[in-house]
CSV table of C-alpha atoms and ligand atoms in Angstrom, one decimal:
chain,number,residue,atom,x,y,z
A,1,UNK,CA,17.0,11.9,39.8
A,2,UNK,CA,14.3,9.4,40.6
A,3,UNK,CA,12.4,7.3,38.1
A,4,UNK,CA,9.0,8.7,37.2
A,5,UNK,CA,6.2,7.1,39.1
A,6,UNK,CA,2.6,6.3,38.1
A,7,UNK,CA,1.2,9.4,39.7
A,8,UNK,CA,-1.2,11.4,37.6
A,9,UNK,CA,0.5,13.9,35.3
A,10,UNK,CA,-0.5,16.2,32.5
A,11,UNK,CA,-0.3,14.8,28.9
A,12,UNK,CA,2.6,17.2,28.0
A,13,UNK,CA,4.6,15.7,30.9
A,14,UNK,CA,3.5,12.1,30.2
A,15,UNK,CA,4.6,12.1,26.5
A,16,UNK,CA,8.1,13.3,27.6
A,17,UNK,CA,8.6,10.8,30.4
A,18,UNK,CA,6.6,7.7,29.2
A,19,UNK,CA,8.5,4.5,28.3
A,20,UNK,CA,11.9,5.8,29.5
A,21,UNK,CA,12.6,2.9,32.0
A,22,UNK,CA,16.3,2.9,32.9
A,23,UNK,CA,16.8,-0.8,32.0
A,24,UNK,CA,15.9,0.2,28.4
A,25,UNK,CA,17.6,3.6,28.1
A,26,UNK,CA,20.7,2.6,30.0
A,27,UNK,CA,20.7,6.3,31.1
A,28,UNK,CA,20.7,7.6,27.6
A,29,UNK,CA,17.8,10.2,27.2
A,30,UNK,CA,16.1,8.3,24.4
A,31,UNK,CA,16.0,4.5,24.4
A,32,UNK,CA,18.6,3.6,21.7
A,33,UNK,CA,18.0,1.5,18.6
A,34,UNK,CA,18.5,-2.2,19.7
A,35,UNK,CA,18.7,-4.1,16.4
A,36,UNK,CA,18.5,-7.9,16.8
A,37,UNK,CA,17.5,-11.2,15.3
A,38,UNK,CA,19.5,-13.7,17.3
A,39,UNK,CA,19.8,-13.4,21.0
A,40,UNK,CA,22.7,-15.4,22.6
A,41,UNK,CA,22.2,-17.5,25.7
A,42,UNK,CA,24.8,-18.6,28.3
A,43,UNK,CA,24.0,-22.3,28.2
A,44,UNK,CA,21.6,-24.9,27.0
A,45,UNK,CA,19.8,-24.6,30.4
A,46,UNK,CA,19.6,-20.8,29.9
A,47,UNK,CA,18.2,-21.3,26.4
A,48,UNK,CA,15.5,-23.6,27.7
A,49,UNK,CA,14.6,-21.3,30.6
A,50,UNK,CA,14.4,-18.4,28.1
A,51,UNK,CA,11.7,-20.3,26.1
A,52,UNK,CA,9.6,-20.5,29.3
A,53,UNK,CA,9.9,-16.9,30.2
A,54,UNK,CA,7.2,-14.4,29.2
A,55,UNK,CA,8.6,-13.1,25.9
A,56,UNK,CA,7.2,-9.7,26.4
A,57,UNK,CA,9.8,-7.4,27.9
A,58,UNK,CA,12.5,-10.2,27.9
A,59,UNK,CA,15.1,-10.6,25.1
A,60,UNK,CA,14.3,-13.9,23.4
A,61,UNK,CA,14.5,-13.6,19.6
A,62,UNK,CA,14.4,-10.4,17.5
A,63,UNK,CA,10.9,-11.0,16.2
A,64,UNK,CA,9.6,-10.7,19.8
A,65,UNK,CA,11.0,-7.3,20.2
A,66,UNK,CA,13.8,-5.4,21.9
A,67,UNK,CA,13.8,-2.5,24.4
A,68,UNK,CA,13.3,0.0,21.5
A,69,UNK,CA,9.9,-1.4,20.7
A,70,UNK,CA,8.9,-2.0,24.3
A,71,UNK,CA,9.7,1.5,25.2
A,72,UNK,CA,7.3,2.9,22.7
A,73,UNK,CA,4.6,0.3,23.4
A,74,UNK,CA,4.8,1.1,27.1
A,75,UNK,CA,4.7,4.8,26.5
A,76,UNK,CA,1.5,4.4,24.4
A,77,UNK,CA,0.0,2.2,27.2
A,78,UNK,CA,0.7,4.9,29.8
A,79,UNK,CA,-1.2,7.4,27.6
A,80,UNK,CA,-4.4,5.3,28.0
A,81,UNK,CA,-5.4,5.2,31.6
A,82,UNK,CA,-6.7,1.7,32.5
A,83,UNK,CA,-5.0,-0.1,29.6
A,84,UNK,CA,-3.2,-3.4,30.0
A,85,UNK,CA,-0.8,-3.3,27.1
A,86,UNK,CA,0.1,-2.2,23.6
A,87,UNK,CA,1.4,-4.1,20.5
A,88,UNK,CA,3.1,-2.3,17.7
A,89,UNK,CA,2.6,-2.9,13.9
A,90,UNK,CA,4.4,-1.9,10.7
A,91,UNK,CA,1.4,0.2,9.7
A,92,UNK,CA,-2.0,1.4,10.9
A,93,UNK,CA,-3.7,-1.1,8.5
A,94,UNK,CA,-1.7,-3.9,10.0
A,95,UNK,CA,-2.8,-2.8,13.5
A,96,UNK,CA,-6.5,-2.9,12.3
A,97,UNK,CA,-6.1,-6.4,10.8
A,98,UNK,CA,-4.5,-7.8,14.0
A,99,UNK,CA,-7.0,-6.2,16.3
A,100,UNK,CA,-9.9,-7.7,14.2
A,101,UNK,CA,-8.3,-11.1,13.9
A,102,UNK,CA,-7.6,-11.2,17.6
A,103,UNK,CA,-11.4,-11.0,18.2
A,104,UNK,CA,-13.2,-12.6,15.2
A,105,UNK,CA,-13.6,-16.2,14.2
A,106,UNK,CA,-15.5,-17.8,11.2
A,107,UNK,CA,-19.2,-17.5,11.6
A,108,UNK,CA,-18.9,-14.3,13.6
A,109,UNK,CA,-20.5,-11.0,12.6
A,110,UNK,CA,-18.8,-7.6,12.7
A,111,UNK,CA,-20.7,-4.3,13.0
A,112,UNK,CA,-18.7,-1.7,11.1
A,113,UNK,CA,-19.4,2.0,11.1
A,114,UNK,CA,-20.4,3.3,7.6
A,115,UNK,CA,-18.0,6.2,7.8
A,116,UNK,CA,-14.9,4.0,8.3
A,117,UNK,CA,-11.6,4.5,6.6
A,118,UNK,CA,-11.7,2.9,3.1
A,119,UNK,CA,-9.0,0.2,3.7
A,120,UNK,CA,-10.9,-0.9,6.9
A,121,UNK,CA,-14.0,-1.5,4.6
A,122,UNK,CA,-11.8,-3.3,2.1
A,123,UNK,CA,-10.5,-5.6,4.9
A,124,UNK,CA,-14.1,-6.4,5.9
A,125,UNK,CA,-15.3,-7.2,2.3
A,126,UNK,CA,-12.1,-8.9,1.4
A,127,UNK,CA,-10.1,-10.8,4.0
A,128,UNK,CA,-12.8,-11.1,6.7
A,129,UNK,CA,-15.5,-12.2,4.2
A,130,UNK,CA,-13.1,-14.9,2.9
A,131,UNK,CA,-12.6,-16.2,6.4
A,132,UNK,CA,-16.4,-16.5,6.8
A,133,UNK,CA,-16.8,-13.4,8.9
A,134,UNK,CA,-19.8,-11.3,7.9
A,135,UNK,CA,-19.9,-7.5,8.2
A,136,UNK,CA,-23.0,-5.3,8.7
A,137,UNK,CA,-22.5,-1.6,8.3
A,138,UNK,CA,-24.2,0.9,10.7
A,139,UNK,CA,-25.0,4.6,10.6
A,140,UNK,CA,-22.2,6.6,12.4
A,141,UNK,CA,-25.0,8.5,14.3
A,142,UNK,CA,-26.7,5.4,15.6
A,143,UNK,CA,-25.7,5.8,19.2
A,144,UNK,CA,-27.7,3.6,21.6
A,145,UNK,CA,-29.7,2.3,18.7
A,146,UNK,CA,-26.8,-0.1,17.9
A,147,UNK,CA,-28.5,-2.4,20.4
A,148,UNK,CA,-31.1,-3.3,17.8
A,149,UNK,CA,-28.4,-4.5,15.4
A,150,UNK,CA,-26.6,-6.8,17.9
A,151,UNK,CA,-27.6,-10.4,17.1
A,152,UNK,CA,-26.5,-13.8,18.3
A,153,UNK,CA,-23.5,-13.9,15.9
A,154,UNK,CA,-22.4,-10.3,16.6
A,155,UNK,CA,-18.9,-10.5,18.2
A,156,UNK,CA,-17.4,-7.1,17.6
A,157,UNK,CA,-18.3,-3.4,16.9
A,158,UNK,CA,-15.8,-1.3,15.1
A,159,UNK,CA,-15.9,2.5,15.5
A,160,UNK,CA,-14.0,5.4,14.0
A,161,UNK,CA,-14.7,8.7,15.7
A,162,UNK,CA,-14.6,11.2,14.1
A,163,UNK,CA,-14.7,9.5,10.7
A,164,UNK,CA,-11.4,10.4,8.9
A,165,UNK,CA,-13.2,11.3,5.7
A,166,UNK,CA,-16.6,12.8,6.8
A,167,UNK,CA,-15.9,13.6,10.5
A,168,UNK,CA,-19.1,12.3,12.2
A,169,UNK,CA,-18.4,12.1,15.9
A,170,UNK,CA,-19.9,8.9,17.3
A,171,UNK,CA,-21.6,8.4,20.7
A,172,UNK,CA,-18.9,6.0,21.8
A,173,UNK,CA,-20.1,5.7,25.5
A,174,UNK,CA,-23.6,4.7,24.3
A,175,UNK,CA,-22.2,2.1,21.9
A,176,UNK,CA,-19.8,0.8,24.5
A,177,UNK,CA,-22.7,0.4,27.0
A,178,UNK,CA,-24.8,-1.5,24.5
A,179,UNK,CA,-21.9,-3.7,23.6
A,180,UNK,CA,-21.0,-4.5,27.2
A,181,UNK,CA,-24.6,-5.5,27.9
A,182,UNK,CA,-24.4,-8.2,25.2
A,183,UNK,CA,-20.8,-9.3,25.7
A,184,UNK,CA,-19.6,-7.7,22.4
A,185,UNK,CA,-16.1,-6.5,22.0
A,186,UNK,CA,-15.6,-2.8,20.9
A,187,UNK,CA,-12.8,-1.5,18.7
A,188,UNK,CA,-12.1,2.1,18.0
A,189,UNK,CA,-9.8,3.7,15.3
A,190,UNK,CA,-8.7,6.6,17.5
A,191,UNK,CA,-6.2,8.0,15.0
A,192,UNK,CA,-7.8,11.4,14.7
A,193,UNK,CA,-8.0,12.2,18.4
A,194,UNK,CA,-5.0,10.2,19.8
A,195,UNK,CA,-5.2,9.3,23.5
A,196,UNK,CA,-4.4,12.9,24.3
A,197,UNK,CA,-7.8,14.1,23.0
A,198,UNK,CA,-9.8,10.9,23.6
A,199,UNK,CA,-8.5,8.4,26.2
A,200,UNK,CA,-10.4,5.5,24.6
A,201,UNK,CA,-9.8,2.7,27.2
A,202,UNK,CA,-11.0,5.0,30.0
A,203,UNK,CA,-14.2,5.5,27.9
A,204,UNK,CA,-14.7,1.7,28.0
A,205,UNK,CA,-13.3,0.7,24.6
A,206,UNK,CA,-11.7,-2.7,24.5
A,207,UNK,CA,-9.1,-2.2,21.7
A,208,UNK,CA,-7.9,1.3,20.8
A,209,UNK,CA,-6.2,1.5,17.4
A,210,UNK,CA,-3.8,4.2,16.2
A,211,UNK,CA,-2.2,4.8,12.8
A,212,UNK,CA,1.0,6.1,14.5
A,213,UNK,CA,2.0,7.0,11.0
A,214,UNK,CA,0.0,10.2,11.6
A,215,UNK,CA,0.4,12.2,14.8
A,216,UNK,CA,2.7,9.9,16.9
A,217,UNK,CA,5.4,10.0,14.2
A,218,UNK,CA,4.4,13.5,13.1
A,219,UNK,CA,6.9,13.9,10.3
A,220,UNK,CA,5.5,12.0,7.3
A,221,UNK,CA,8.4,9.6,7.1
A,222,UNK,CA,7.5,6.4,8.9
A,223,UNK,CA,4.7,3.8,8.6
A,224,UNK,CA,3.7,2.6,12.1
A,225,UNK,CA,0.6,1.3,13.9
A,226,UNK,CA,-0.5,0.3,17.4
A,227,UNK,CA,-3.3,-1.4,19.3
A,228,UNK,CA,-3.7,-0.7,23.0
A,229,UNK,CA,-5.9,-3.2,24.9
A,230,UNK,CA,-8.1,-3.0,28.0
A,231,UNK,CA,-7.5,-5.7,30.7
A,232,UNK,CA,-8.6,-9.1,29.4
A,233,UNK,CA,-7.9,-8.3,25.8
A,234,UNK,CA,-4.1,-8.0,25.6
A,235,UNK,CA,-3.0,-11.6,25.8
A,236,UNK,CA,-5.1,-12.6,22.8
A,237,UNK,CA,-4.0,-9.6,20.8
A,238,UNK,CA,-0.4,-10.4,21.5
A,239,UNK,CA,-0.7,-14.1,20.7
A,240,UNK,CA,-2.5,-13.3,17.5
A,241,UNK,CA,0.1,-10.8,16.5
A,242,UNK,CA,3.0,-13.2,17.3
A,243,UNK,CA,1.2,-15.9,15.3
A,244,UNK,CA,0.9,-13.5,12.4
A,245,UNK,CA,4.7,-12.8,12.7
A,246,UNK,CA,4.1,-9.1,13.2
A,247,UNK,CA,7.2,-7.2,14.2
A,248,UNK,CA,8.0,-3.4,13.9
A,249,UNK,CA,11.5,-2.5,13.0
A,250,UNK,CA,13.5,-1.0,16.0
A,251,UNK,CA,14.4,2.0,13.7
A,252,UNK,CA,10.8,2.8,13.0
A,253,UNK,CA,9.8,2.3,16.7
A,254,UNK,CA,12.7,4.7,17.6
A,255,UNK,CA,11.3,7.3,15.2
A,256,UNK,CA,7.9,6.8,16.7
A,257,UNK,CA,9.3,7.5,20.2
A,258,UNK,CA,11.1,10.6,18.9
A,259,UNK,CA,7.9,11.9,17.4
A,260,UNK,CA,5.9,11.2,20.6
A,261,UNK,CA,8.1,13.5,22.7
A,262,UNK,CA,6.9,16.6,20.9
A,263,UNK,CA,3.3,15.4,20.2
A,264,UNK,CA,1.6,17.5,22.9
A,265,UNK,CA,3.1,20.8,21.6
A,266,UNK,CA,2.6,19.8,17.9
A,267,UNK,CA,-1.1,18.9,18.6
A,268,UNK,CA,-1.8,22.2,20.3
A,269,UNK,CA,-0.5,24.0,17.3
A,270,UNK,CA,-2.4,21.8,14.8
A,271,UNK,CA,-5.5,22.4,16.9
A,272,UNK,CA,-5.2,26.1,17.1
A,273,UNK,CA,-4.4,26.7,13.4
A,274,UNK,CA,-7.0,24.2,12.2
A,275,UNK,CA,-9.7,25.8,14.3
A,276,UNK,CA,-8.8,29.3,13.1
A,277,UNK,CA,-8.9,28.2,9.5
A,278,UNK,CA,-12.1,26.2,9.9
A,279,UNK,CA,-13.8,29.3,11.4
A,280,UNK,CA,-12.5,31.4,8.6
A,281,UNK,CA,-13.9,29.0,6.0
A,282,UNK,CA,-17.3,29.0,7.7
A,283,UNK,CA,-17.8,32.6,6.8
A,284,UNK,CA,-16.8,32.2,3.1
A,285,UNK,CA,-19.7,32.3,0.6
A,286,UNK,CA,-18.0,29.6,-1.5
A,287,UNK,CA,-18.4,27.1,1.4
A,288,UNK,CA,-21.7,25.3,2.4
A,289,UNK,CA,-20.5,23.3,5.4
A,290,UNK,CA,-17.4,23.0,7.4
A,291,UNK,CA,-17.0,19.5,8.9
A,292,UNK,CA,-14.8,20.1,12.0
A,293,UNK,CA,-15.8,18.3,15.2
A,294,UNK,CA,-15.4,21.4,17.3
A,295,UNK,CA,-17.9,23.4,15.2
A,296,UNK,CA,-21.7,22.9,15.5
A,297,UNK,CA,-22.0,22.2,11.8
A,298,UNK,CA,-20.3,18.8,12.3
A,299,UNK,CA,-22.6,15.8,12.9
A,300,UNK,CA,-22.0,14.6,16.5
A,301,UNK,CA,-20.5,17.9,17.7
A,302,UNK,CA,-22.4,17.5,21.0
A,303,UNK,CA,-20.5,14.2,21.6
A,304,UNK,CA,-17.3,16.0,20.8
A,305,UNK,CA,-18.1,18.7,23.4
A,306,UNK,CA,-19.1,16.1,26.0
A,307,UNK,CA,-16.3,13.5,25.5
A,308,UNK,CA,-13.1,15.0,23.9
A,309,UNK,CA,-10.3,16.9,25.7
A,310,UNK,CA,-9.4,18.8,22.5
A,311,UNK,CA,-9.3,18.7,18.7
A,312,UNK,CA,-6.5,18.0,16.2
A,313,UNK,CA,-5.7,19.3,12.8
A,314,UNK,CA,-7.7,17.4,10.2
A,315,UNK,CA,-11.1,18.5,8.9
A,316,UNK,CA,-13.2,18.7,5.8
A,317,UNK,CA,-15.5,21.2,4.1
A,318,UNK,CA,-18.2,21.0,1.4
A,319,UNK,CA,-18.4,23.7,-1.4
A,320,UNK,CA,-21.7,25.5,-2.0
A,321,UNK,CA,-22.1,24.1,-5.5
A,322,UNK,CA,-19.3,23.8,-8.1
A,323,UNK,CA,-18.1,20.6,-9.7
A,324,UNK,CA,-15.1,18.4,-9.8
A,325,UNK,CA,-13.2,20.8,-12.1
A,326,UNK,CA,-13.7,23.8,-9.8
A,327,UNK,CA,-12.6,21.7,-6.8
A,328,UNK,CA,-9.5,20.6,-8.7
A,329,UNK,CA,-8.7,24.2,-9.6
A,330,UNK,CA,-8.9,25.1,-5.9
A,331,UNK,CA,-6.5,22.3,-4.8
A,332,UNK,CA,-4.1,22.7,-7.7
A,333,UNK,CA,-3.7,26.4,-7.1
A,334,UNK,CA,-2.6,25.9,-3.4
A,335,UNK,CA,1.1,26.4,-2.9
A,336,UNK,CA,1.5,25.5,0.8
A,337,UNK,CA,-0.8,22.5,0.7
A,338,UNK,CA,0.6,19.3,-0.8
A,339,UNK,CA,-1.7,16.9,-2.6
A,340,UNK,CA,-1.3,13.5,-1.0
A,341,UNK,CA,-2.7,10.7,1.2
A,342,UNK,CA,-2.1,10.4,4.9
A,343,UNK,CA,-1.9,13.3,7.4
A,344,UNK,CA,-0.6,14.2,10.9
A,345,UNK,CA,2.8,15.4,9.7
A,346,UNK,CA,4.2,18.9,10.0
A,347,UNK,CA,3.1,19.9,6.5
A,348,UNK,CA,-0.3,20.9,5.3
A,349,UNK,CA,-2.2,18.7,2.8
A,350,UNK,CA,-5.4,19.0,0.7
A,351,UNK,CA,-7.2,16.2,-1.1
A,352,UNK,CA,-10.6,15.7,-2.8
A,353,UNK,CA,-13.1,13.4,-0.9
A,354,UNK,CA,-15.8,11.6,-2.7
A,355,UNK,CA,-17.6,10.3,0.4
A,356,UNK,CA,-20.6,8.8,-1.3
A,357,UNK,CA,-18.4,6.2,-2.9
A,358,UNK,CA,-17.6,4.6,0.4
A,359,UNK,CA,-21.1,4.2,1.8
A,360,UNK,CA,-23.3,1.1,2.3
A,361,UNK,CA,-26.2,2.0,4.6
A,362,UNK,CA,-26.2,5.8,4.7
A,363,UNK,CA,-26.4,8.4,1.9
A,364,UNK,CA,-24.9,11.9,1.7
A,365,UNK,CA,-26.7,14.9,0.4
A,366,UNK,CA,-23.8,17.4,0.0
A,367,UNK,CA,-24.3,20.8,-1.6
A,368,UNK,CA,-21.1,20.4,-3.7
A,369,UNK,CA,-17.8,18.6,-3.8
A,370,UNK,CA,-15.8,18.0,-0.6
A,371,UNK,CA,-12.2,18.7,0.3
A,372,UNK,CA,-10.2,17.4,3.3
A,373,UNK,CA,-7.5,19.6,4.8
A,374,UNK,CA,-4.6,18.6,7.1
A,375,UNK,CA,-3.4,21.8,8.8
A,376,UNK,CA,0.3,21.6,9.4
A,377,UNK,CA,2.7,23.7,11.5
A,378,UNK,CA,3.0,26.5,9.0
A,379,UNK,CA,1.8,30.0,10.0
A,380,UNK,CA,-2.0,30.0,9.9
A,381,UNK,CA,-2.1,33.4,8.3
A,382,UNK,CA,0.0,32.2,5.4
A,383,UNK,CA,-2.2,29.2,5.0
A,384,UNK,CA,-5.3,31.4,4.9
A,385,UNK,CA,-3.8,33.5,2.2
A,386,UNK,CA,-3.0,30.4,0.2
A,387,UNK,CA,-6.6,29.2,0.6
A,388,UNK,CA,-7.8,32.6,-0.5
A,389,UNK,CA,-5.9,32.1,-3.8
A,390,UNK,CA,-7.5,28.7,-4.1
A,391,UNK,CA,-11.0,30.0,-3.6
A,392,UNK,CA,-10.4,32.6,-6.3
A,393,UNK,CA,-9.4,29.8,-8.7
A,394,UNK,CA,-12.5,27.9,-7.6
A,395,UNK,CA,-14.8,30.9,-8.4
A,396,UNK,CA,-13.1,31.4,-11.8
A,397,UNK,CA,-13.8,27.8,-12.9
A,398,UNK,CA,-17.2,27.5,-11.4
A,399,UNK,CA,-18.3,30.7,-13.2
B,401,PLP,C1,-4.0,6.4,7.8
B,401,PLP,C2,-5.1,5.8,8.5
B,401,PLP,C3,-5.0,4.4,8.8
B,401,PLP,C4,-3.9,3.5,8.3
B,401,PLP,O1,-2.7,3.8,8.7
B,401,PLP,P1,-1.4,3.4,7.8
B,401,PLP,O2,-0.3,3.6,8.7
B,401,PLP,O3,-1.4,4.4,6.6
B,401,PLP,O4,-1.6,2.0,7.4
B,401,PLP,C5,-6.0,3.9,9.6
B,401,PLP,N1,-7.0,4.7,10.1
B,401,PLP,C6,-7.1,6.0,9.8
B,401,PLP,C7,-8.3,6.7,10.3
B,401,PLP,C8,-6.2,6.6,9.0
B,401,PLP,O5,-6.3,7.9,8.7
């Protein structure tokens, strides 16, 4: 058998072959867990030569990684055509922090999408503010209009598309074009789409961030993050991450690689079930709006159709009236949907979303309370029956 080459291949093939270089796997199908802190050298001369070698992809000291982490990082790079490299982090939030700190310095300004994940907002108003980095929020639907917000101090634009709470799909190519014209760096939280549905670097994004905790791992049992960089952005990302002492455990990286191998088939099932359920909800009288990027009722649906290769399994909906108690009755009645944060695992989840709380420059005018569903790998028909029971409980409390 020959080693896989760089020739173009479908995503399902890529996730199976990626990162399995023989020097790391030693011929074992999956790169094993290489645990290490100390690496031993043959001589003083060898030790000194080791310090001068590029620490990436060469054993040097455990904090700089082993073949287990490099295998996953390389696999993620190869899912993003045009990317230079990937660094792994012990969580998605750690990945967001390192990406931002690799770009921003005191006195700089960050443009942050108003629909961003709440911990990203907290990082901007907390850590970044303390370092003298200002944040301006922008409307997720701003598109090319972002050009008007770019000032002399603007150093970076952070996007999340679709937003993981309210699902607005951003016009990423228009924002990237405006940023490039002014020498501004673009970052995208690509956790919802993954590179399989939205190859971010190919769309001109400079730093593509994943909470691998979600679809890469896929089993709700590991915290993991990654940042994949376009050419010219990787060295600074890696230096910043080493200076922060970031290292992901080889065991967690191994579980990430294990998850990645089945990601294409898992995502296809998440996509099909989520779309079937979203369509079913659209026809229900209790529901005012379904916020699924593949449906026209979702803001930015036209960009989804234009730019994405597919959808995944997370979406929201807004009740037609009702209050917090009716929504709680709906969620509490569900038997197959767990109540908990995170998503991307094999199991379905439902949580209440109070989007207006996390807004600075845009407002929401929702007809009723909002719910976010993560559609897992259970049978879609069973999930619909469960939702049916939940809606009956909603009606009973709403009156
Ligand atoms: C979960 C999530 C993160 C953070 O990932 P963790 O691994 O939980 O730290 C970042 N962005 C989005 C969109 C997420 O859903």
